[in-house]
Amino acid sequence: TTSGITGINTFTSTFTITDHNFLSGDIVRYTADNNIGGLTSGSDYFAIKIDSNTFRLSSKKDLSDVVELTAWDLEHIHSKILL
């Protein structure tokens, strides 16, 4: 489980987590009580690593899209890498 989310940018559709350890293509399962706009709780997405602290999510394994984030509630975000 990844914790320590320090930011979500809906303009660039990026997440910020210090030293997140995601690699591009890693499967990320999103679960939350209150969904971030653009994401569906219980769904798997694919990480697109920007740097060691920032990433985006894609709905496609080939990373050919970026999930557009529209709204969020930082207190209800839980992400998990599935290996």
mmCIF file of C-alpha atoms in Angstrom:
data_model
loop_
_atom_site.group_PDB
_atom_site.id
_atom_site.type_symbol
_atom_site.label_atom_id
_atom_site.label_comp_id
_atom_site.label_asym_id
_atom_site.label_seq_id
_atom_site.Cartn_x
_atom_site.Cartn_y
_atom_site.Cartn_z
ATOM 1 C CA THR A 1 0.000 0.000 0.000
ATOM 2 C CA THR A 2 1.296 3.404 -0.922
ATOM 3 C CA SER A 3 0.716 6.169 1.565
ATOM 4 C CA GLY A 4 2.102 9.647 2.022
ATOM 5 C CA ILE A 5 0.334 11.299 -0.906
ATOM 6 C CA THR A 6 1.395 14.915 -0.724
ATOM 7 C CA GLY A 7 -0.454 16.204 -3.755
ATOM 8 C CA ILE A 8 -2.816 15.645 -6.639
ATOM 9 C CA ASN A 9 -2.766 18.073 -9.545
ATOM 10 C CA THR A 10 -5.980 18.019 -11.573
ATOM 11 C CA PHE A 11 -4.493 20.414 -14.166
ATOM 12 C CA THR A 12 -1.668 17.979 -15.069
ATOM 13 C CA SER A 13 -3.424 14.798 -13.809
ATOM 14 C CA THR A 14 -0.433 13.926 -11.621
ATOM 15 C CA PHE A 15 0.005 12.395 -8.189
ATOM 16 C CA THR A 16 2.876 13.332 -5.885
ATOM 17 C CA ILE A 17 4.164 10.767 -3.384
ATOM 18 C CA THR A 18 7.714 11.089 -2.038
ATOM 19 C CA ASP A 19 9.788 8.127 -3.317
ATOM 20 C CA HIS A 20 6.699 6.337 -4.706
ATOM 21 C CA ASN A 21 8.770 3.469 -6.255
ATOM 22 C CA PHE A 22 6.372 3.059 -9.199
ATOM 23 C CA LEU A 23 7.840 2.133 -12.573
ATOM 24 C CA SER A 24 6.022 2.889 -15.803
ATOM 25 C CA GLY A 25 3.676 -0.006 -16.483
ATOM 26 C CA ASP A 26 3.237 -1.078 -12.836
ATOM 27 C CA ILE A 27 -0.346 -2.018 -12.043
ATOM 28 C CA VAL A 28 -1.974 0.287 -9.500
ATOM 29 C CA ARG A 29 -5.297 -0.649 -7.906
ATOM 30 C CA TYR A 30 -7.272 2.377 -6.845
ATOM 31 C CA THR A 31 -9.661 2.031 -3.893
ATOM 32 C CA ALA A 32 -11.426 4.807 -2.037
ATOM 33 C CA ASP A 33 -14.564 5.676 -0.129
ATOM 34 C CA ASN A 34 -14.880 8.904 -2.131
ATOM 35 C CA ASN A 35 -13.591 8.621 -5.684
ATOM 36 C CA ILE A 36 -11.202 11.015 -7.318
ATOM 37 C CA GLY A 37 -12.991 12.316 -10.397
ATOM 38 C CA GLY A 38 -11.815 10.268 -13.379
ATOM 39 C CA LEU A 39 -10.995 7.132 -11.351
ATOM 40 C CA THR A 40 -13.220 4.222 -10.338
ATOM 41 C CA SER A 41 -12.729 2.520 -6.972
ATOM 42 C CA GLY A 42 -11.711 -1.128 -7.343
ATOM 43 C CA SER A 43 -10.222 -0.571 -10.799
ATOM 44 C CA ASP A 44 -6.681 -1.252 -11.969
ATOM 45 C CA TYR A 45 -4.626 1.404 -13.735
ATOM 46 C CA PHE A 46 -1.063 1.544 -15.029
ATOM 47 C CA ALA A 47 1.554 3.900 -13.609
ATOM 48 C CA ILE A 48 3.365 6.374 -15.835
ATOM 49 C CA LYS A 49 6.479 7.410 -13.901
ATOM 50 C CA ILE A 50 7.466 11.039 -14.335
ATOM 51 C CA ASP A 51 10.129 11.087 -11.614
ATOM 52 C CA SER A 52 10.773 9.514 -8.212
ATOM 53 C CA ASN A 53 8.017 11.613 -6.633
ATOM 54 C CA THR A 54 5.474 12.125 -9.419
ATOM 55 C CA PHE A 55 3.382 9.845 -11.644
ATOM 56 C CA ARG A 56 0.245 9.711 -13.766
ATOM 57 C CA LEU A 57 -2.191 6.850 -14.347
ATOM 58 C CA SER A 58 -3.200 5.260 -17.632
ATOM 59 C CA SER A 59 -6.197 3.031 -18.265
ATOM 60 C CA LYS A 60 -4.259 1.208 -21.000
ATOM 61 C CA LYS A 61 -1.405 -1.266 -20.613
ATOM 62 C CA ASP A 62 0.504 0.376 -23.488
ATOM 63 C CA LEU A 63 0.258 3.695 -21.545
ATOM 64 C CA SER A 64 -1.263 5.402 -24.592
ATOM 65 C CA ASP A 65 -3.636 7.546 -22.530
ATOM 66 C CA VAL A 66 -3.606 9.523 -19.303
ATOM 67 C CA VAL A 67 -6.548 9.380 -16.903
ATOM 68 C CA GLU A 68 -7.832 12.926 -16.526
ATOM 69 C CA LEU A 69 -8.319 13.763 -12.838
ATOM 70 C CA THR A 70 -11.185 16.155 -12.176
ATOM 71 C CA ALA A 71 -11.729 16.317 -8.398
ATOM 72 C CA TRP A 72 -10.299 14.707 -5.281
ATOM 73 C CA ASP A 73 -10.496 14.241 -1.534
ATOM 74 C CA LEU A 74 -6.969 13.642 -0.177
ATOM 75 C CA GLU A 75 -8.249 11.957 3.006
ATOM 76 C CA HIS A 76 -9.792 9.039 1.065
ATOM 77 C CA ILE A 77 -6.997 7.981 -1.307
ATOM 78 C CA HIS A 78 -5.507 4.496 -1.095
ATOM 79 C CA SER A 79 -3.306 3.063 -3.858
ATOM 80 C CA LYS A 80 -1.767 -0.368 -4.037
ATOM 81 C CA ILE A 81 0.789 -1.887 -6.398
ATOM 82 C CA LEU A 82 -0.191 -5.370 -7.541
ATOM 83 C CA LEU A 83 2.741 -7.537 -8.583
#
